[in-house]
Structures are given as C-alpha cells and as structure tokens.
Coordinates of C-alpha atoms and ligand atoms in Angstrom, one line a residue:
X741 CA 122.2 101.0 10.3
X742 CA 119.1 99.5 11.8
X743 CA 116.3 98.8 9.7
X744 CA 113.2 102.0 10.9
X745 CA 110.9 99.3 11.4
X746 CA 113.5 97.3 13.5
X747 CA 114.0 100.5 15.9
X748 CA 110.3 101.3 16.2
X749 CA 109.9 97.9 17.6
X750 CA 112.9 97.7 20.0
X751 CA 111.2 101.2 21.4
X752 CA 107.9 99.8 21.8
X753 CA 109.6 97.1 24.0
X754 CA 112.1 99.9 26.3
X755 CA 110.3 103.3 25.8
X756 CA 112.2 106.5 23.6
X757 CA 114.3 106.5 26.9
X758 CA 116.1 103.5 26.7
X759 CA 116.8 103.3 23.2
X760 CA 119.1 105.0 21.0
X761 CA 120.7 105.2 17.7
X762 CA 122.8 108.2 17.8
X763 CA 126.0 108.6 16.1
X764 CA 127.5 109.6 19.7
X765 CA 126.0 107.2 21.8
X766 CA 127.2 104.1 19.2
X767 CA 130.7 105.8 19.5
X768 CA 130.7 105.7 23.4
X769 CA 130.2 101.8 23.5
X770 CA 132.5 101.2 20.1
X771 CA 135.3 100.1 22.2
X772 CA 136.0 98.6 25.7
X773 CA 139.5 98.4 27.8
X774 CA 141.3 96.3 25.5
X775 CA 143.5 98.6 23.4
X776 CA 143.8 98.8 19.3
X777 CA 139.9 97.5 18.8
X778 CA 137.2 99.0 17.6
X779 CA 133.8 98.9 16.2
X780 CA 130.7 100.6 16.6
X781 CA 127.4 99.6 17.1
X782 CA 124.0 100.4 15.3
X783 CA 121.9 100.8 18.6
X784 CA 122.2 101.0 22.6
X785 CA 119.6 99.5 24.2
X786 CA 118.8 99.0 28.4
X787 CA 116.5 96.3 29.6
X788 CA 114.9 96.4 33.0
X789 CA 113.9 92.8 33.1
X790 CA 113.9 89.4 31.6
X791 CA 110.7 89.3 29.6
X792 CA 112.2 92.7 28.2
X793 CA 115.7 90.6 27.5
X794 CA 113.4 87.7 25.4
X795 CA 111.5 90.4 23.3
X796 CA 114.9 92.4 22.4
X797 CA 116.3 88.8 21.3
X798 CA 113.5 87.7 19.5
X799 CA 113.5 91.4 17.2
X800 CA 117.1 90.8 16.9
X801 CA 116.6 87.5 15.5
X802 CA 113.7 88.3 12.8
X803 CA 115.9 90.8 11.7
X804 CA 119.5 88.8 12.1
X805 CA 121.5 91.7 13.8
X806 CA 123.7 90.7 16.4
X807 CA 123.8 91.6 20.4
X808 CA 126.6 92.5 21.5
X809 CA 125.7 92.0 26.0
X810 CA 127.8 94.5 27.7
X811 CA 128.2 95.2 31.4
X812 CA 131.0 97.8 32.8
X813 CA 133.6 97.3 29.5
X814 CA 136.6 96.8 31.6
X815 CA 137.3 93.2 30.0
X816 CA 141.0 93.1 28.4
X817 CA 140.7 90.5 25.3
X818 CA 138.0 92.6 23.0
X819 CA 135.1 91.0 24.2
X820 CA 132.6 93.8 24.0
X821 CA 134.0 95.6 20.6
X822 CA 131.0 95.4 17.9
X823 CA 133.1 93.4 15.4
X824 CA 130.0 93.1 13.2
X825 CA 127.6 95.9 14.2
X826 CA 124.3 95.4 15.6
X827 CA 123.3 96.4 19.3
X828 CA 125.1 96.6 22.4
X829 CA 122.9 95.3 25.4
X830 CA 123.7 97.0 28.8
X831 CA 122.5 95.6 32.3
X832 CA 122.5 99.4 33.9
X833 CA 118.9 99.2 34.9
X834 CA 119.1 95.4 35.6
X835 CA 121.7 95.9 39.0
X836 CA 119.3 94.6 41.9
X837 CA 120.7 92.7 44.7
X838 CA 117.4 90.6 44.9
X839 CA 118.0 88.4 47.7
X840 CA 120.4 87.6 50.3
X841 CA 119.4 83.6 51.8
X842 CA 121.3 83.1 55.2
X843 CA 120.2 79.7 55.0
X844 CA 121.5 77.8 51.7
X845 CA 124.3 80.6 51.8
X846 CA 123.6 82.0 49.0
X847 CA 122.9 85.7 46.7
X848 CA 120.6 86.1 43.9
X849 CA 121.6 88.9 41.6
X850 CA 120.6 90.5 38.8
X851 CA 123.9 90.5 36.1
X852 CA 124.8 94.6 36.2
X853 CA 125.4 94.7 40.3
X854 CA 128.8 95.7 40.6
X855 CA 131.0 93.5 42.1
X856 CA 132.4 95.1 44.8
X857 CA 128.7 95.5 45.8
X858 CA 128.5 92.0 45.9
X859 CA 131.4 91.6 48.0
X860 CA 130.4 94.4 50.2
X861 CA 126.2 93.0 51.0
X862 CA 128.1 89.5 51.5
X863 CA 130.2 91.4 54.7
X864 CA 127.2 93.1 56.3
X865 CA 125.3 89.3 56.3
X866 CA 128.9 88.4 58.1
X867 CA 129.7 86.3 54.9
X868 CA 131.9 86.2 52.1
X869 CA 132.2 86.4 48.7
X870 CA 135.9 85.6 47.8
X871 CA 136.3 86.2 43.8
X872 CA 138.3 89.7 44.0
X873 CA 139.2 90.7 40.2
X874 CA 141.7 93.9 40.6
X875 CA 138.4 95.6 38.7
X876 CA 136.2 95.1 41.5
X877 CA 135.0 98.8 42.1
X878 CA 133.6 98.9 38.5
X879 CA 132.8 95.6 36.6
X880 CA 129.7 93.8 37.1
X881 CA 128.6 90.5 37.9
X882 CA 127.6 89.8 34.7
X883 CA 131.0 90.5 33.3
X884 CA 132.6 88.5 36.0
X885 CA 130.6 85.5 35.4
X886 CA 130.8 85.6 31.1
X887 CA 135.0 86.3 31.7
X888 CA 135.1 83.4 34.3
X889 CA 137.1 86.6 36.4
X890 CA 139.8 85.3 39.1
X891 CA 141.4 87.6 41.7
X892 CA 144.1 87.7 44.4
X893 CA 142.7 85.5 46.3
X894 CA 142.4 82.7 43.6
X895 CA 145.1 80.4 45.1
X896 CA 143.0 79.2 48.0
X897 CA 139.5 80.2 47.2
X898 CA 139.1 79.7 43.3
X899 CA 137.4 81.8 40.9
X900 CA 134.3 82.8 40.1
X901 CA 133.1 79.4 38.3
X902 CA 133.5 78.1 42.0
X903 CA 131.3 80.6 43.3
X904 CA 127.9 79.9 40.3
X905 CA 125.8 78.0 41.5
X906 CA 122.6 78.6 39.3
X907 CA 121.7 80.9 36.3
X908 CA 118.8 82.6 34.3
X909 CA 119.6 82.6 30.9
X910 CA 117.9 84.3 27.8
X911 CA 118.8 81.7 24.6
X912 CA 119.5 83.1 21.5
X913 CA 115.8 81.9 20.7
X914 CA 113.9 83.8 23.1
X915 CA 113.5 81.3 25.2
X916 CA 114.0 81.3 28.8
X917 CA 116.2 78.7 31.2
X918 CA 117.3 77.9 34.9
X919 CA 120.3 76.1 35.1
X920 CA 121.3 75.2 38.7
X921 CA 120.1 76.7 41.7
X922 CA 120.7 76.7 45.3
X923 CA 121.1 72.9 45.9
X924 CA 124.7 71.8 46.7
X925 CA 124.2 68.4 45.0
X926 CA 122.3 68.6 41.3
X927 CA 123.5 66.1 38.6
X928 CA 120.4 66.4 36.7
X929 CA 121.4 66.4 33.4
X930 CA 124.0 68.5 31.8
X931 CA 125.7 71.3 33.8
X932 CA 125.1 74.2 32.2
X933 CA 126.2 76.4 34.4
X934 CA 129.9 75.7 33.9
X935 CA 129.1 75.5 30.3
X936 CA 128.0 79.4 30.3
X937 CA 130.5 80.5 33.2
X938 CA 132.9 81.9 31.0
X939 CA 131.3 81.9 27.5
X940 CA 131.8 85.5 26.6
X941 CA 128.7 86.4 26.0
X942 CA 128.3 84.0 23.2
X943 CA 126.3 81.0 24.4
X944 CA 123.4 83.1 26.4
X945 CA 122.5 86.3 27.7
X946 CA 122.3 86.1 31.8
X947 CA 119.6 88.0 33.4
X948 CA 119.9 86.8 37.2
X949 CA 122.9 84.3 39.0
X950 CA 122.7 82.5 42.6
X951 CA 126.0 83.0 43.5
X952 CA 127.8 81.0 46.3
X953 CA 128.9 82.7 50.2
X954 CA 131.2 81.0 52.4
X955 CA 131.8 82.3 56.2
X956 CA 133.9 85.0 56.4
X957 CA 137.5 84.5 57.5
X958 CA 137.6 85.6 61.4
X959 CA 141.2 86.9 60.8
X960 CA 143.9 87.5 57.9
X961 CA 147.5 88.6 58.1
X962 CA 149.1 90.3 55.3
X963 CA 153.2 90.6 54.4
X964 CA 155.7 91.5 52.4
X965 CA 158.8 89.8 51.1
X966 CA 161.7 91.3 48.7
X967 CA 164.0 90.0 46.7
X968 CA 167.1 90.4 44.9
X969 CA 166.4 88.7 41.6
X970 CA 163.3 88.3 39.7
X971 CA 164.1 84.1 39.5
X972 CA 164.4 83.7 43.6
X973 CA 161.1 85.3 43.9
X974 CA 159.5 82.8 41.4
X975 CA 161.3 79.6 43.3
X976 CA 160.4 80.9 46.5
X977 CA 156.1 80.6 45.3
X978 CA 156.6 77.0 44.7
X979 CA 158.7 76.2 47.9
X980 CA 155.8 77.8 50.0
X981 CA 153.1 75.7 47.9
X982 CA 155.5 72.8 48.1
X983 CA 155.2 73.3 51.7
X984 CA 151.3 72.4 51.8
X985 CA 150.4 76.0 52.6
X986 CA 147.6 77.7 50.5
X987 CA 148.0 81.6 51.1
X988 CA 144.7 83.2 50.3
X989 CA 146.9 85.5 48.3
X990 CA 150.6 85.5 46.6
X991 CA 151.3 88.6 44.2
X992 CA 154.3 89.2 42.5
X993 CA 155.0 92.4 41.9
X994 CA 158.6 93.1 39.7
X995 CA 160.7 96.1 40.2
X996 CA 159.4 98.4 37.0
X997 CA 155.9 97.5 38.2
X998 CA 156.6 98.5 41.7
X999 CA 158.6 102.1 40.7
X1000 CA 155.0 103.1 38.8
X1001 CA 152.9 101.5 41.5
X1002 CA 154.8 103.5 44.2
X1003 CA 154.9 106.8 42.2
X1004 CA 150.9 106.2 41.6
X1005 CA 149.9 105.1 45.4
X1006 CA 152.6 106.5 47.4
X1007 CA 152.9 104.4 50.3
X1008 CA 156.6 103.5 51.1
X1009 CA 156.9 100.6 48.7
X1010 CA 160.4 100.0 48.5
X1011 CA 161.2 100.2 45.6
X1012 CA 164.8 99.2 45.1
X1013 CA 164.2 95.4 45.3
X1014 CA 164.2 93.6 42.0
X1015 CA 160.6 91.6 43.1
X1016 CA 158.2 91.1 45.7
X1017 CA 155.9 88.9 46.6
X1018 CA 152.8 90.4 48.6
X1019 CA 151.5 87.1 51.0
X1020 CA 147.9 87.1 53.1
X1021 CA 146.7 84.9 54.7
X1022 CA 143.4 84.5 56.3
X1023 CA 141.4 81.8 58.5
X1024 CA 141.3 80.9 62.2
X1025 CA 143.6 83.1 64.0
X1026 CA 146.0 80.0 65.6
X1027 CA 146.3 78.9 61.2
X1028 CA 146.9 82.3 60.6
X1029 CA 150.0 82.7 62.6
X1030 CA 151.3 79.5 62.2
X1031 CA 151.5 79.7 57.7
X1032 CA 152.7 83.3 58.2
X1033 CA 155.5 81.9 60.4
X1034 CA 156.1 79.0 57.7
X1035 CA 155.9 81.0 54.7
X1036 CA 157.5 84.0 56.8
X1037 CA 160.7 81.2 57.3
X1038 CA 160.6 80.0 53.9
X1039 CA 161.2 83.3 52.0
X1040 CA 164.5 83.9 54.6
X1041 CA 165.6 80.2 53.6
X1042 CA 165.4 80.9 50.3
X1043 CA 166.9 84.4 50.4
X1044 CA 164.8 86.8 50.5
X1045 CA 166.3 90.5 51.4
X1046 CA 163.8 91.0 53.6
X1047 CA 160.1 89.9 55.3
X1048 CA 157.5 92.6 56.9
X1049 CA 154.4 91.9 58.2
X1050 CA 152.1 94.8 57.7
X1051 CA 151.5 96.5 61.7
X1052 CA 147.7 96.9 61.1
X1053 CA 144.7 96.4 59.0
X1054 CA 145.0 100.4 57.0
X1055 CA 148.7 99.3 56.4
X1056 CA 147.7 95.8 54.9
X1057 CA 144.7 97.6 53.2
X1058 CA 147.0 99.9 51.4
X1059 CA 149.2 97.2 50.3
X1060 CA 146.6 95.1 48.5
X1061 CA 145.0 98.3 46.9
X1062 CA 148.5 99.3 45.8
X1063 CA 148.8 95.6 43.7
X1064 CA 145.3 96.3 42.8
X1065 CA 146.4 99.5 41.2
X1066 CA 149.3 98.1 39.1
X1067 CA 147.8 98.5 35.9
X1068 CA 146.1 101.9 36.6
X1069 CA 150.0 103.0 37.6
X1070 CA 151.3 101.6 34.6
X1071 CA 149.2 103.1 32.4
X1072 CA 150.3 106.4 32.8
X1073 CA 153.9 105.8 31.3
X1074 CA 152.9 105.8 28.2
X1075 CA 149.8 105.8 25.3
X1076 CA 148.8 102.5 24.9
X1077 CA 149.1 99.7 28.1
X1078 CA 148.8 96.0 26.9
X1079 CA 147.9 93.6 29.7
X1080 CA 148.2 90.6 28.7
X1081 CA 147.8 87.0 31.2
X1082 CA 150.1 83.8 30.5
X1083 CA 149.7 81.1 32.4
X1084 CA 152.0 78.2 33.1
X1085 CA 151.7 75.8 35.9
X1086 CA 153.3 77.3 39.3
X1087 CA 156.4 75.7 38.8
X1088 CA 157.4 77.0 35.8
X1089 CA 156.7 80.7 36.8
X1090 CA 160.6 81.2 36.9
X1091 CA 161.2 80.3 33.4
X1092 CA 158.5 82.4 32.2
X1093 CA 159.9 85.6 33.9
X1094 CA 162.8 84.9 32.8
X1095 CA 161.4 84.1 28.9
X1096 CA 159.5 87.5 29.1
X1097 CA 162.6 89.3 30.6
X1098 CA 164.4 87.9 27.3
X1099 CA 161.4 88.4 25.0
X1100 CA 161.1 92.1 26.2
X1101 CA 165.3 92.5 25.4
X1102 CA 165.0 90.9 21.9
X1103 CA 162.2 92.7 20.7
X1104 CA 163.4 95.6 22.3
X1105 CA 160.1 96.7 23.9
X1106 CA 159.2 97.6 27.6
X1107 CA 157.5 95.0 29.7
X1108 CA 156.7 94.6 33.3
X1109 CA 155.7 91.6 35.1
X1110 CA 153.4 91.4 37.8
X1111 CA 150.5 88.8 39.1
X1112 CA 148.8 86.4 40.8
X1113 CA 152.3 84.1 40.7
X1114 CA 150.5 81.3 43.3
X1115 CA 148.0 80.6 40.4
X1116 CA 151.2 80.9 37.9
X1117 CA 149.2 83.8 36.4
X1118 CA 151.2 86.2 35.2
X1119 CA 150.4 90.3 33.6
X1120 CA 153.5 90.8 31.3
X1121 CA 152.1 94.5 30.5
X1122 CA 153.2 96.1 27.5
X1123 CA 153.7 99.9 27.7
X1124 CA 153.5 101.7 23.8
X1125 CA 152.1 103.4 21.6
X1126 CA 149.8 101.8 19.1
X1127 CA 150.2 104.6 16.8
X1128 CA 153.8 103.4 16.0
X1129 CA 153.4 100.6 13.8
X1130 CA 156.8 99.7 13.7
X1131 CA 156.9 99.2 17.4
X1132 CA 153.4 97.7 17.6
X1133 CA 154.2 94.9 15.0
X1134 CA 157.2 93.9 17.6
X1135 CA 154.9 94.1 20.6
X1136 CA 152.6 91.5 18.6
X1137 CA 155.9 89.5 18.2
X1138 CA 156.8 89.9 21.8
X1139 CA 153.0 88.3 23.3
X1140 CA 153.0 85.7 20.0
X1141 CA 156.2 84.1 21.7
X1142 CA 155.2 84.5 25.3
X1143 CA 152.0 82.4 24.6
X1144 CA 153.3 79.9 22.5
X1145 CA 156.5 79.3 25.6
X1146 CA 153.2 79.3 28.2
X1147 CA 151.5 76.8 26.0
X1148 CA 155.1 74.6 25.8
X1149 CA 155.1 75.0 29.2
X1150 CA 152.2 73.4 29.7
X1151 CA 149.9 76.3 30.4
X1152 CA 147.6 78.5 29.1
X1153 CA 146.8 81.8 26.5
X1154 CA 144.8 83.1 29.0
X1155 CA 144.5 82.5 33.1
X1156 CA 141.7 85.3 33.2
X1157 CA 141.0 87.8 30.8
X1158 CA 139.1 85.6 28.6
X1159 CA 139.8 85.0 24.4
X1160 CA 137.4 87.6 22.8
X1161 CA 138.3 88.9 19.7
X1162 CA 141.7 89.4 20.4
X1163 CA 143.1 86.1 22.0
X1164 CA 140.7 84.4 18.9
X1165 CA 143.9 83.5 16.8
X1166 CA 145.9 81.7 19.8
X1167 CA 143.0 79.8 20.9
X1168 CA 144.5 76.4 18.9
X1169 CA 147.2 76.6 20.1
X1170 CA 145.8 75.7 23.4
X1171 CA 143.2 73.4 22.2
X1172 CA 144.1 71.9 18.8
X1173 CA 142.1 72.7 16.3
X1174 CA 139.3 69.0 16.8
X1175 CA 138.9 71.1 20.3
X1176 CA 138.0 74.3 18.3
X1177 CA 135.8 72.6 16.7
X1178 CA 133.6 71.2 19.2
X1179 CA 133.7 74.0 20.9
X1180 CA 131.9 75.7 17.3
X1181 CA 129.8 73.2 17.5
X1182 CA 127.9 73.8 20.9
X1183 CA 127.8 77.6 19.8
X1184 CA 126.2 76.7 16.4
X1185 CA 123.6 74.8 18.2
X1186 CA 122.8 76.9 21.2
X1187 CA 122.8 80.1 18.8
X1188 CA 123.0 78.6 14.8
X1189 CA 122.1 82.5 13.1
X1190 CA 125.4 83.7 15.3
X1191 CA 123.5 86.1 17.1
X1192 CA 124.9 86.5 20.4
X1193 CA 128.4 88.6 20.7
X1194 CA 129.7 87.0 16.9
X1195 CA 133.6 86.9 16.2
X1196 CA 134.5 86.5 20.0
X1197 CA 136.1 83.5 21.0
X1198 CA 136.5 81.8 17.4
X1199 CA 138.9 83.8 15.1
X1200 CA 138.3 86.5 12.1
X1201 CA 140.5 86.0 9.9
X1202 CA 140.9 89.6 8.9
X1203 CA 142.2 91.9 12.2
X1204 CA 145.2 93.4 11.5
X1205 CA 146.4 92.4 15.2
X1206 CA 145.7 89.0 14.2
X1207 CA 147.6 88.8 11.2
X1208 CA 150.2 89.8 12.7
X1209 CA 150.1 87.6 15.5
X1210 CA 150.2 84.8 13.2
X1211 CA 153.1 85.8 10.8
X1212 CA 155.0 86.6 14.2
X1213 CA 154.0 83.2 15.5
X1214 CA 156.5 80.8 16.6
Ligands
FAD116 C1 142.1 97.9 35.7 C2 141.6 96.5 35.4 C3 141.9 95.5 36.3 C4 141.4 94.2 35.9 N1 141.7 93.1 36.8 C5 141.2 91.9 36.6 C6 141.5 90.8 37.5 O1 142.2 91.0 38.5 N2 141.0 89.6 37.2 C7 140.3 89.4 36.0 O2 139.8 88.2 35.8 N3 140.0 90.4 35.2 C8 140.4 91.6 35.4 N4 140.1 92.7 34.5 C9 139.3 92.4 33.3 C10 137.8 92.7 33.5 O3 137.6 93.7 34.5 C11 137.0 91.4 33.8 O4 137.0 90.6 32.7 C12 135.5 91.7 34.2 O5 134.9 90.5 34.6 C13 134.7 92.4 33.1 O6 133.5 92.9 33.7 P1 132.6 93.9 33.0 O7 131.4 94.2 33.8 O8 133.4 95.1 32.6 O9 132.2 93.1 31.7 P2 132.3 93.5 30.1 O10 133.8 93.9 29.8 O11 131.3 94.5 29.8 O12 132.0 92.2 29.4 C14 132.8 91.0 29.6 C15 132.1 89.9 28.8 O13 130.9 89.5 29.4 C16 129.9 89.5 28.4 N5 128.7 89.9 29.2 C17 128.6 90.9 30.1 N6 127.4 90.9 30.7 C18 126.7 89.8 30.2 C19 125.4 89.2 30.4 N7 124.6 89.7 31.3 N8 125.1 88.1 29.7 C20 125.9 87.6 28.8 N9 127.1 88.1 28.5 C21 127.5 89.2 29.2 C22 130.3 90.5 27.4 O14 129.7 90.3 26.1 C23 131.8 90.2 27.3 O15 132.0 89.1 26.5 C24 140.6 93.9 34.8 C25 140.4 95.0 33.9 C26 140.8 96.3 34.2 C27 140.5 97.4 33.3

C-alpha cells in the first residue's frame, strides 16, 4: 500500500483522473503476456508529458517505491509483472506522433504510439519503417525500443536498435537527458542510446525517440517453399545465406504450427508438409526477380517438395499475417502457451530443431517450432497447462536444456523477447557471471535506490519458475 501522503501528491501532479489505487485497477496491470507471473501493483498512474514523468519519479524516490513503466504488456519474459509492488507507469496519454522530418529521414515519437502506427505514418510520407514484431497492431514504441523488438524482416533490415537514433530519457533522479538525435555521425561521448535500447525499463524511463526511416522498397515478392523433413528446411536457410542473398524475410514454420495456424487463418496452407519456409523479398524490381529465382532454385536443389510464389499482393498479405498469427493460433490448443526464443547462429538452426524435437520427446511435452530461421531465431512454444505441476516442472526442464544447447551452440537465451524476470536465472549462462556483474554495476549507478522496474534482468532468487529452472539445469 501507498503511503496517503504519497498518493495525495502523485494526484496533485496527474489530477483524480489519472490516478488510482483500486484493488481492481492494480489487478488489471498485475500481470502481462508472459504466462505463470504475477504481482500487483500499489497504484496506476498516466502521465501526459515529461515534466509530469520527472515529478512522478522524484515522489517515487522520496518515498523509495518502485516504477514499474508499462506500455501495451504484450512482452513475453515478465518484464512488466510488479515483482516488488509500487506503481505501474503507462504511456496511454503520451502516444503523439509529433513529427515526421522528410529531410534527415526521420520520426519523433512520443513512447505509447503503437507500432503499427509508426509503420503506417512512415507509408503515407512514401517511407519506411522496417522493425515488424509479430505484435505490431498492439505494442508500443516504447515497449519496442526497452525489449530491443526484432521482426520478420530482421535478416536484411535489423532490429529496432538499428532504427534509434536519439532518446528523451527521465533518470531515476528526476533528471532529464537527450541522447542522440537526428545526426548520422555523433561520437560525442558515450552512446547512450544503445545502452538504453533494450534495458527493460530499468536504466530510464523514455518519454520521446527519433527513430530512423529508410525509402520504401518499390517492390517485394513473397513465396513459399515445403518440405519433407524439419532438418532439410533448416539446411536449405543457410544454403540461401551462403549464397549471398539477404531475403527481407525467412520464416519457418513446422508442421504442428502450421495445422493450428491453418485452422486459425484459413487460407489453404498446406498443411501436410513437415516445414516451410515463408521467403519475401523486396527492393528494386530487376533484384527482386533475380533472388527469388536464386533462392526459388536453391530450395528445388536442396529438395524441397515444392516452391509457390504468392499470384498477388492479398495472397502474399495473407501469408505473412498467417506467420504473424502463429502464436495467437497456438494458443488456443490449450491453457497455458509458452513462447519461448533460442537463438543459435544460422548454421546451427538444424541441430536445434532437431535438439527441441528430442527435448520435446524426452520430457514428453508438446512443442512446436516456428520463427524467424534467417536470424537463427527460433519460437519453440510450449502448449500446457500451468495448473499441472507435474507437467509444468518438465516444461521448465524442457526450455532449461534448450537454452543451455543454444548457448553450446554458440548462441543466445534470448534473440528478442528480452530477460525480465523470467529469463533472470539464465542470463549467466550467456554472459558469465564478471559480465553480470558489470552489467549491475551500470544499473546501480544510473538508478543506485533500484527504482526503476527492480528484479528484471538480474535474478530473484526466490520464483518458483526459477528454482526450478536451476535444479533442472544442465
Ligand atoms: C502475440 C505476440 C507476438 C509477439 N511477437 C513478437 C515479435 O515478433 N518480436 C518481438 O521482438 N517481440 C514479440 N512479442 C513480444 C512483445 O510484443 C514485444 O516485446 C513488445 O516490444 C512489447 O511492447 P509493449 O508495448 O507491449 O511493452 P510492454 O510489454 O508493456 O513493456 C516491455 C518492456 O518495456 C518497458 N517499457 C515500456 N515502455 C517504456 C518506457 N516508455 N520507458 C521505459 N521502459 C518502458 C517495460 O518496463 C518492459 O520492461 C510478441 C508478443 C505477443 C503477445
């Protein structure tokens, strides 16, 4: 509970309107997308501007209760759950497009625009703005930025780190800095904008970004490619890499995935072939046509069943929106969906489908595979229950040795989804535990009272997911 004279001063900042401490409203933010977490807050508050932002952190601090910033919720790794109370910050009345700059080629946001919107201003200036997470319709900028979110079209365009170029930043002090801007050359100093792309929440809270448009693509092609076995799939992604073409996108999509995706979008997939691989590329239209030939000859070579080019731009639409829908579709099997995102360098993505096909077997639980397989970022997503104990503490197993084989593998706990509360206990495994460590230390001096979105990104030790992580560890 907030201290009375705490809440009388928050509501002198926002008005009656904007605050609250109701048992219901805490319980609607307690929780995000990321399943088996949860924690509720003391307050909700919504800020409609910076100087607003600096006055809520400076309360929070006199009174040492945490923020917990919060845009749509959709992130996947617990990054929004209250672990230790306080308020949850939301950027609803902070979601201004504020300027479009033809110019430098850049937009100035505020952090709760949705993304989608983003992507959608960018098309009527004739531009572009390529980071695509599957969660475009709902997340927000701000999300996107603090989960460093990739997309289908990471392969050839990067992800949204590429696409940063300057931030507004409340510090856990109050204080307010720029980082960036719209120059394309800055080496003044640190770069802090990297250093808060991706931070969780933890380092800063972001009131406005200049984010980064390129030309839009005059033409893109979009196909389709099955495949008998789940391994030929994988081998075929690196044979069209190793071929020095960089499709904008290259999905995999197993067969499991596909059956639910179909049943969900119901658009012809077929759904008999063990994998697929969804290709687009876009660009000039002569580069166009000449990589869909290549990577159109290097699936036959390497035996696929067969290779479809979608006939027009609603059929290629519905194709990438029925990828996009994967873990929507999944989620209706059953209770509880885990989505979890492995990474390994691209070519290793054959022994990790097979490890997770294995992995699935031993444990006996149900897992499909699907991703962005030209970034070697894989969705192993678990469908249970997380009322079964018994089956949860083998799904924990399951994920515990299909991080540690992507870290042997040379690759990663996470390609996307960020490490929140609930990738916290893996994140030595990646780093080592000196890399941990200076990793706490930036946080302790940008935020030393542990203000800003505490137990994300460094482990608790006392989660019940986490223990079990660990004793099913390796
Ligand atoms: C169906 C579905 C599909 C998805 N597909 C993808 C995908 O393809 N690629 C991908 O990368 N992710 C994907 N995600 C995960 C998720 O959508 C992304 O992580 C997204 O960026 C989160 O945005 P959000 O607005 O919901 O942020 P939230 O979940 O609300 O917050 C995410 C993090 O950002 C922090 N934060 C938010 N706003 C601010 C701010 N202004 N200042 C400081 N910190 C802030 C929060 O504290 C939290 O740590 C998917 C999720 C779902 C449910």
């Amino acid at each position: 509970m907030l201290p009375k004279e705490m809440e009388q001063e928050l509501i002198e900042v926002v008005g009656k309107d904007r605050f609250t401490s109701s048992k219901e409203q805490c319980y609607v933010y307690s929780y995000d997308a990321t399943p088996g977490f949860q924690a509720e807050p003391d307050g909700v508050i919504r800020p409609t501007s910076t100087t607003e932002v600096q006055e809520i952190v400076r309360i929070c601090s006199k009174y040492h209760v945490p923020i917990v910033p919060r845009g749509s919720g959709t992130n996947l790794c617990a990054g929004t759950t209250p672990t230790s109370g306080g308020i949850v910050l939301l950027f609803t009345h902070m979601n201004s497009i504020l300027e479009i700059d033809e110019e430098n080629l850049t937009m100035t946001v505020q952090p709760g625009v949705l993304t989608l919107d983003v992507v959608k201003r960018a098309e009527g200036a004739d531009l572009f703005y390529p980071p695509d997470p599957s969660s475009m319709k709902i997340s927000t900028i701000g999300g996107n930025i603090n989960e460093n979110s990739g997309g289908l079209r990471g392969l050839k365009y990067g992800v949204t780190k590429d696409y940063v170029m300057g931030l507004e930043v409340v510090l856990a002090n109050g204080e307010v800095i720029r980082t960036g801007g719209k120059l394309a050359k800055d080496v003044a100093g640190y770069d802090m904008t990297k250093l808060l792309v991706g931070s969780e929440g933890t380092l800063g809270i972001i009131t406005e970004a200049t984010l980064k448009l390129v030309p839009r693509p005059e033409d893109k092609k979009t196909m389709l490619a099955l495949f008998s076995d789940l391994e030929t799939a994988a081998k075929t992604v690196s044979e069209i890499i190793a071929n020095k073409v960089i499709p904008a996108t290259l999905e995999f999509i197993d067969q499991p995935t596909l059956e639910a995706v179909e049943s969900f979008a119901k658009i012809g997939l077929p759904t008999k072939a063990k994998a697929v691989l969804l290709i687009e590329q876009d660009g000039d239209e002569a580069v166009v046509a000449k990589d869909i030939y290549t990577m159109k000859r290097l699936c036959e070579e390497k035996g696929a069943i067969s290779v479809t080019l979608a006939k027009s731009e609603e059929e290629a639409f519905a194709l990438t929106e029925a990828r996009r829908s994967a873990l929507t579709a999944l989620a209706r099997r059953r209770p509880t969906t885990i989505l979890e995102d492995a990474t390994v360098p691209r070519s290793k993505l054959a022994e990790l489908v097979s490890f997770i096909n294995d992995t699935s077997k031993r444990y006996n639980v149900e897992i499909c595979t699907f991703g962005h397989a030209g970034d070697g970022n894989l969705h192993p997503t678990c469908m249970t229950d997380e009322r079964d104990l018994e089956e949860m503490e083998r799904v924990e197993k399951a994920f515990a040795d299909i991080f540690a084989k992507a870290v042997e593998l040379g690759g990663t706990i996470t390609g996307e989804h960020g490490v929140g509360e609930m990738k916290a206990p893996y994140l030595a495994w990646k780093l080592g535990d000196a890399g941990v460590e200076a990793m706490r230390a930036i946080k302790k001096a940008l935020d030393p009272q542990d203000l800003l979105n505490p137990g994300k990104v460094f482990a608790k030790e006392s989660k019940k997911r986490i223990v079990l992580a660990r004793e099913g560890a390796k």
